[in-house]
C-alpha cells in the first residue's frame, strides 16, 4: 500500500476535507493519508506548485499525490476542456485537474501522462469525487496508470516565473509567502553564486524602498524586528523580519520583484 498525500485549497473550516478522507478510508481503512496543505490560496496554481514541489520528493517512491486545487472540486465543471490526469514523474503519481499545475510542478522532468475517463460536465460533483476516490485507491494498491486511463502526450502549458539575469545583476519575483510572512523569491542559491563571481552585492526591495546588503545564515543573525535575507532550507532567497511578518510590514505580495545588484 502506497502513501497518499493531499494538497488542496479546500480549507479546514468546512467539511470538505473530512468528507473526502472518509470516502477514502471507507474503501481502504489502512490507507496512509498525509496532509501536505489544505490552505492553498483558492485556485492559485503557483502557490500549490511551489508547496508540492518542495514537499513531494521527501516521500517514498510510489507515493500518490492528489491535487484538489479546485475550490472543493468544481473547477473542471466550471472550465470545460480541462481533463483529470494521472501524471507520473520521478517515481511519483500526481492526480488532479490539468489547470496548468502539472507544467508548473514538473517543468521539463520526464513524465508519463494518462487521461482519466472522468467527465465532470456530464457527471455530478458527488459522482466525480467517487470516481477520483476509486482511482486513488487503485493507484495506491498497485494498479498501473495505463489500467486507469488513456496515455496522452500533452499538458496545459504554464511556466514557473524565472529570474532574469544580466551582467550587473539578477531580477527575481516573489513566488510564495509562508505562514510566518516570510517572502520567498525565485532566486536559488546556485544561481546567485554562479552569477555573483565573488563580487559584492546589494538587494533592492523596490516596493519597500529598502536595501539589504548581506545575506545571512539564519533569522537570528539580526536583531528582533530587523529585516534579514537568507537562503532557506529549499535553497531559495527569502526576505524575512526576525520574529515578525515581513510580507505585512513591508507590503510584499506575490509577483513583487527584487533585484540583486553586483558591484565590481
Short mmCIF file of C-alpha atoms in Angstrom, two decimals:
data_model
loop_
_atom_site.label_atom_id
_atom_site.label_comp_id
_atom_site.label_asym_id
_atom_site.label_seq_id
_atom_site.Cartn_x
_atom_site.Cartn_y
_atom_site.Cartn_z
CA UNK A 1 0.00 0.00 0.00
CA UNK A 2 1.48 3.34 -1.07
CA UNK A 3 1.09 6.59 0.80
CA UNK A 4 -1.45 9.16 -0.39
CA UNK A 5 -0.84 12.88 0.12
CA UNK A 6 -3.46 15.60 -0.20
CA UNK A 7 -2.87 19.21 -1.18
CA UNK A 8 -5.99 21.33 -1.66
CA UNK A 9 -7.50 24.79 -1.46
CA UNK A 10 -10.49 23.45 0.49
CA UNK A 11 -9.53 24.88 3.88
CA UNK A 12 -10.22 23.28 7.25
CA UNK A 13 -13.23 25.34 8.32
CA UNK A 14 -15.71 23.23 6.37
CA UNK A 15 -16.43 19.53 5.96
CA UNK A 16 -14.81 19.05 2.54
CA UNK A 17 -11.51 17.53 3.66
CA UNK A 18 -13.09 15.27 6.29
CA UNK A 19 -15.71 14.01 3.83
CA UNK A 20 -13.09 13.20 1.18
CA UNK A 21 -10.88 11.39 3.69
CA UNK A 22 -13.89 9.47 4.95
CA UNK A 23 -14.64 8.19 1.46
CA UNK A 24 -11.03 7.09 1.04
CA UNK A 25 -10.89 5.31 4.39
CA UNK A 26 -14.24 3.63 3.77
CA UNK A 27 -12.64 1.98 0.76
CA UNK A 28 -9.29 1.22 2.42
CA UNK A 29 -9.12 1.54 6.20
CA UNK A 30 -5.34 1.06 6.35
CA UNK A 31 -4.54 3.75 3.76
CA UNK A 32 -1.80 6.11 4.90
CA UNK A 33 -3.12 9.62 4.22
CA UNK A 34 -0.79 12.59 4.76
CA UNK A 35 -1.97 16.20 4.56
CA UNK A 36 0.54 18.46 2.82
CA UNK A 37 -1.72 21.52 2.99
CA UNK A 38 -5.38 22.45 2.75
CA UNK A 39 -4.69 26.19 2.96
CA UNK A 40 -3.56 26.82 -0.60
CA UNK A 41 -4.90 30.16 -1.82
CA UNK A 42 -8.06 29.39 -3.85
CA UNK A 43 -7.26 28.39 -7.43
CA UNK A 44 -3.63 29.57 -7.03
CA UNK A 45 -1.63 27.08 -9.11
CA UNK A 46 1.70 28.80 -8.43
CA UNK A 47 1.17 28.54 -4.67
CA UNK A 48 0.25 24.86 -4.90
CA UNK A 49 3.11 24.03 -7.26
CA UNK A 50 5.67 25.69 -5.01
CA UNK A 51 4.49 23.88 -1.88
CA UNK A 52 4.15 20.47 -3.53
CA UNK A 53 7.41 20.74 -5.47
CA UNK A 54 9.30 21.32 -2.22
CA UNK A 55 7.48 18.51 -0.39
CA UNK A 56 6.86 15.54 -2.67
CA UNK A 57 10.45 14.32 -3.03
CA UNK A 58 10.61 13.73 0.73
CA UNK A 59 8.07 10.90 0.32
CA UNK A 60 8.89 7.34 -0.74
CA UNK A 61 8.88 6.37 -4.40
CA UNK A 62 5.41 5.19 -5.37
CA UNK A 63 3.59 7.81 -3.31
CA UNK A 64 0.35 9.12 -4.84
CA UNK A 65 -0.30 12.88 -4.59
CA UNK A 66 -3.83 14.24 -5.02
CA UNK A 67 -4.08 17.90 -6.03
CA UNK A 68 -7.50 19.31 -5.17
CA UNK A 69 -6.89 22.80 -6.46
CA UNK A 70 -10.43 23.44 -7.50
CA UNK A 71 -12.48 25.21 -4.85
CA UNK A 72 -13.75 21.96 -3.26
CA UNK A 73 -13.84 20.08 -6.51
CA UNK A 74 -15.63 22.18 -9.08
CA UNK A 75 -13.08 23.72 -11.47
CA UNK A 76 -13.28 21.07 -14.19
CA UNK A 77 -17.04 21.62 -14.31
CA UNK A 78 -16.60 25.39 -14.48
CA UNK A 79 -13.93 25.23 -17.18
CA UNK A 80 -14.76 22.61 -19.84
CA UNK A 81 -11.86 21.02 -21.67
CA UNK A 82 -9.69 20.54 -18.63
CA UNK A 83 -9.10 16.87 -18.04
CA UNK A 84 -8.43 14.82 -14.94
CA UNK A 85 -4.98 13.29 -15.30
CA UNK A 86 -2.51 10.93 -13.70
CA UNK A 87 0.98 12.32 -14.28
CA UNK A 88 3.87 10.06 -13.30
CA UNK A 89 7.34 11.51 -12.77
CA UNK A 90 10.35 10.64 -10.65
CA UNK A 91 8.56 7.54 -9.37
CA UNK A 92 5.58 9.52 -8.01
CA UNK A 93 1.98 9.70 -9.24
CA UNK A 94 0.16 13.07 -9.33
CA UNK A 95 -3.62 13.17 -9.80
CA UNK A 96 -5.74 16.24 -10.45
CA UNK A 97 -7.29 18.59 -12.99
CA UNK A 98 -4.96 19.84 -15.72
CA UNK A 99 -5.16 23.52 -14.82
CA UNK A 100 -1.50 24.13 -15.66
CA UNK A 101 -0.42 22.81 -12.26
CA UNK A 102 1.47 19.83 -13.70
CA UNK A 103 3.58 22.01 -16.01
CA UNK A 104 4.39 24.32 -13.11
CA UNK A 105 5.16 21.44 -10.80
CA UNK A 106 7.27 19.24 -13.05
CA UNK A 107 8.65 21.55 -15.74
CA UNK A 108 10.87 19.60 -18.14
CA UNK A 109 11.02 16.45 -15.98
CA UNK A 110 10.43 13.23 -17.90
CA UNK A 111 6.84 12.19 -17.33
CA UNK A 112 4.04 9.87 -18.42
CA UNK A 113 0.54 11.30 -18.73
CA UNK A 114 -2.74 9.37 -18.60
CA UNK A 115 -6.15 10.98 -19.08
CA UNK A 116 -8.83 9.62 -16.78
CA UNK A 117 -12.31 8.78 -18.15
CA UNK A 118 -13.98 11.30 -15.86
CA UNK A 119 -16.41 13.73 -17.47
CA UNK A 120 -17.35 16.45 -14.97
CA UNK A 121 -19.71 18.07 -17.47
CA UNK A 122 -21.97 15.01 -17.68
CA UNK A 123 -21.36 13.82 -14.12
CA UNK A 124 -22.32 15.46 -10.85
CA UNK A 125 -19.76 16.55 -8.27
CA UNK A 126 -20.51 13.66 -5.92
CA UNK A 127 -20.02 11.11 -8.70
CA UNK A 128 -16.76 12.78 -9.78
CA UNK A 129 -15.43 12.50 -6.23
CA UNK A 130 -16.43 8.85 -6.08
CA UNK A 131 -14.57 8.20 -9.33
CA UNK A 132 -11.49 10.02 -8.04
CA UNK A 133 -11.54 8.02 -4.83
CA UNK A 134 -11.67 4.83 -6.91
CA UNK A 135 -8.67 5.96 -8.99
CA UNK A 136 -6.63 6.95 -5.92
CA UNK A 137 -7.30 3.66 -4.15
CA UNK A 138 -6.38 1.65 -7.23
CA UNK A 139 -3.13 3.59 -7.69
CA UNK A 140 -2.26 3.11 -4.03
CA UNK A 141 -2.85 -0.64 -4.30
CA UNK A 142 -0.56 -1.06 -7.29
CA UNK A 143 -2.67 -0.53 -10.40
CA UNK A 144 -0.64 0.91 -13.28
CA UNK A 145 -1.89 4.25 -14.67
CA UNK A 146 -2.39 2.64 -18.11
CA UNK A 147 -5.05 0.42 -16.50
CA UNK A 148 -6.92 3.53 -15.40
CA UNK A 149 -6.63 5.96 -18.27
CA UNK A 150 -5.54 6.64 -21.83
CA UNK A 151 -1.93 7.70 -22.38
CA UNK A 152 -1.63 11.19 -23.88
CA UNK A 153 1.33 13.44 -24.59
CA UNK A 154 0.11 16.94 -23.80
CA UNK A 155 -0.21 19.08 -20.69
CA UNK A 156 -1.75 22.52 -20.44
CA UNK A 157 1.30 24.81 -20.55
CA UNK A 158 2.19 27.05 -17.67
CA UNK A 159 5.56 28.35 -16.65
CA UNK A 160 7.18 28.90 -13.29
CA UNK A 161 8.31 32.50 -13.10
CA UNK A 162 12.00 32.54 -13.95
CA UNK A 163 14.52 35.12 -12.73
CA UNK A 164 16.22 37.29 -15.32
CA UNK A 165 19.97 37.75 -15.42
CA UNK A 166 22.14 40.50 -16.89
CA UNK A 167 25.84 41.29 -16.37
CA UNK A 168 25.04 43.58 -13.47
CA UNK A 169 22.59 41.51 -11.50
CA UNK A 170 19.55 39.27 -11.10
CA UNK A 171 15.88 40.25 -11.03
CA UNK A 172 13.55 37.87 -9.24
CA UNK A 173 9.87 37.62 -8.31
CA UNK A 174 8.11 36.76 -5.08
CA UNK A 175 6.52 33.35 -5.61
CA UNK A 176 5.38 32.37 -2.12
CA UNK A 177 4.65 33.83 1.31
CA UNK A 178 4.73 31.25 4.10
CA UNK A 179 2.66 31.19 7.28
CA UNK A 180 5.18 33.38 9.11
CA UNK A 181 5.06 36.09 6.45
CA UNK A 182 8.50 35.17 5.11
CA UNK A 183 8.67 36.18 1.45
CA UNK A 184 10.31 33.63 -0.86
CA UNK A 185 11.71 34.63 -4.24
CA UNK A 186 12.56 32.52 -7.28
CA UNK A 187 16.32 33.09 -6.96
CA UNK A 188 18.22 29.97 -5.98
CA UNK A 189 21.47 29.86 -4.07
CA UNK A 190 23.02 28.08 -7.06
CA UNK A 191 22.06 30.89 -9.46
CA UNK A 192 23.23 33.57 -7.03
CA UNK A 193 26.66 32.03 -6.53
CA UNK A 194 27.12 31.35 -10.23
CA UNK A 195 26.35 34.94 -11.24
CA UNK A 196 27.99 36.63 -8.27
CA UNK A 197 31.53 35.50 -9.11
CA UNK A 198 32.82 36.65 -5.69
CA UNK A 199 31.59 40.22 -6.26
CA UNK A 200 29.99 42.31 -3.52
CA UNK A 201 26.24 42.86 -3.87
CA UNK A 202 23.14 44.62 -2.60
CA UNK A 203 19.49 43.51 -2.66
CA UNK A 204 16.96 46.16 -3.66
CA UNK A 205 13.37 45.72 -2.49
CA UNK A 206 11.55 48.10 -4.77
CA UNK A 207 8.10 48.03 -3.16
CA UNK A 208 9.55 48.52 0.33
CA UNK A 209 12.16 51.03 -0.89
CA UNK A 210 14.74 49.16 1.16
CA UNK A 211 18.22 47.78 0.51
CA UNK A 212 19.69 44.64 2.12
CA UNK A 213 23.47 44.46 1.93
CA UNK A 214 24.22 40.98 3.21
CA UNK A 215 22.70 37.50 3.03
CA UNK A 216 22.75 35.86 6.46
CA UNK A 217 22.78 32.23 7.60
CA UNK A 218 19.66 32.36 9.81
CA UNK A 219 16.95 34.64 11.22
CA UNK A 220 18.82 35.16 14.48
CA UNK A 221 21.73 36.80 12.67
CA UNK A 222 19.93 40.14 13.06
CA UNK A 223 18.19 41.83 15.97
CA UNK A 224 14.49 41.25 16.64
CA UNK A 225 12.43 43.35 14.24
CA UNK A 226 15.19 43.76 11.66
CA UNK A 227 15.00 42.66 8.02
CA UNK A 228 17.07 39.63 7.09
CA UNK A 229 17.85 37.97 3.75
CA UNK A 230 18.84 34.30 3.70
CA UNK A 231 18.62 31.18 1.58
CA UNK A 232 16.01 28.88 3.12
CA UNK A 233 16.20 25.12 3.54
CA UNK A 234 14.95 24.63 -0.02
CA UNK A 235 17.71 26.86 -1.39
CA UNK A 236 15.63 29.91 -2.35
CA UNK A 237 16.18 33.53 -1.39
CA UNK A 238 13.93 34.61 1.46
CA UNK A 239 13.25 38.06 2.86
CA UNK A 240 12.09 37.93 6.47
CA UNK A 241 11.87 40.00 9.63
CA UNK A 242 13.23 38.39 12.78
CA UNK A 243 10.18 37.48 14.89
CA UNK A 244 7.74 39.42 12.73
CA UNK A 245 5.82 39.31 9.44
CA UNK A 246 7.85 40.65 6.51
CA UNK A 247 5.05 40.36 3.98
CA UNK A 248 2.68 42.55 6.00
CA UNK A 249 5.20 45.04 7.34
CA UNK A 250 6.94 45.54 4.00
CA UNK A 251 3.78 45.27 1.90
CA UNK A 252 5.18 42.41 -0.17
CA UNK A 253 2.83 40.45 -2.43
CA UNK A 254 3.09 37.58 -4.90
CA UNK A 255 4.93 38.61 -8.11
CA UNK A 256 6.58 41.65 -6.49
CA UNK A 257 10.15 41.95 -7.74
CA UNK A 258 13.54 42.50 -6.21
CA UNK A 259 16.93 43.00 -7.78
CA UNK A 260 20.33 41.79 -6.68
CA UNK A 261 22.97 44.18 -7.97
CA UNK A 262 26.58 43.04 -8.23
CA UNK A 263 29.40 45.52 -7.72
CA UNK A 264 32.78 45.07 -9.42
#
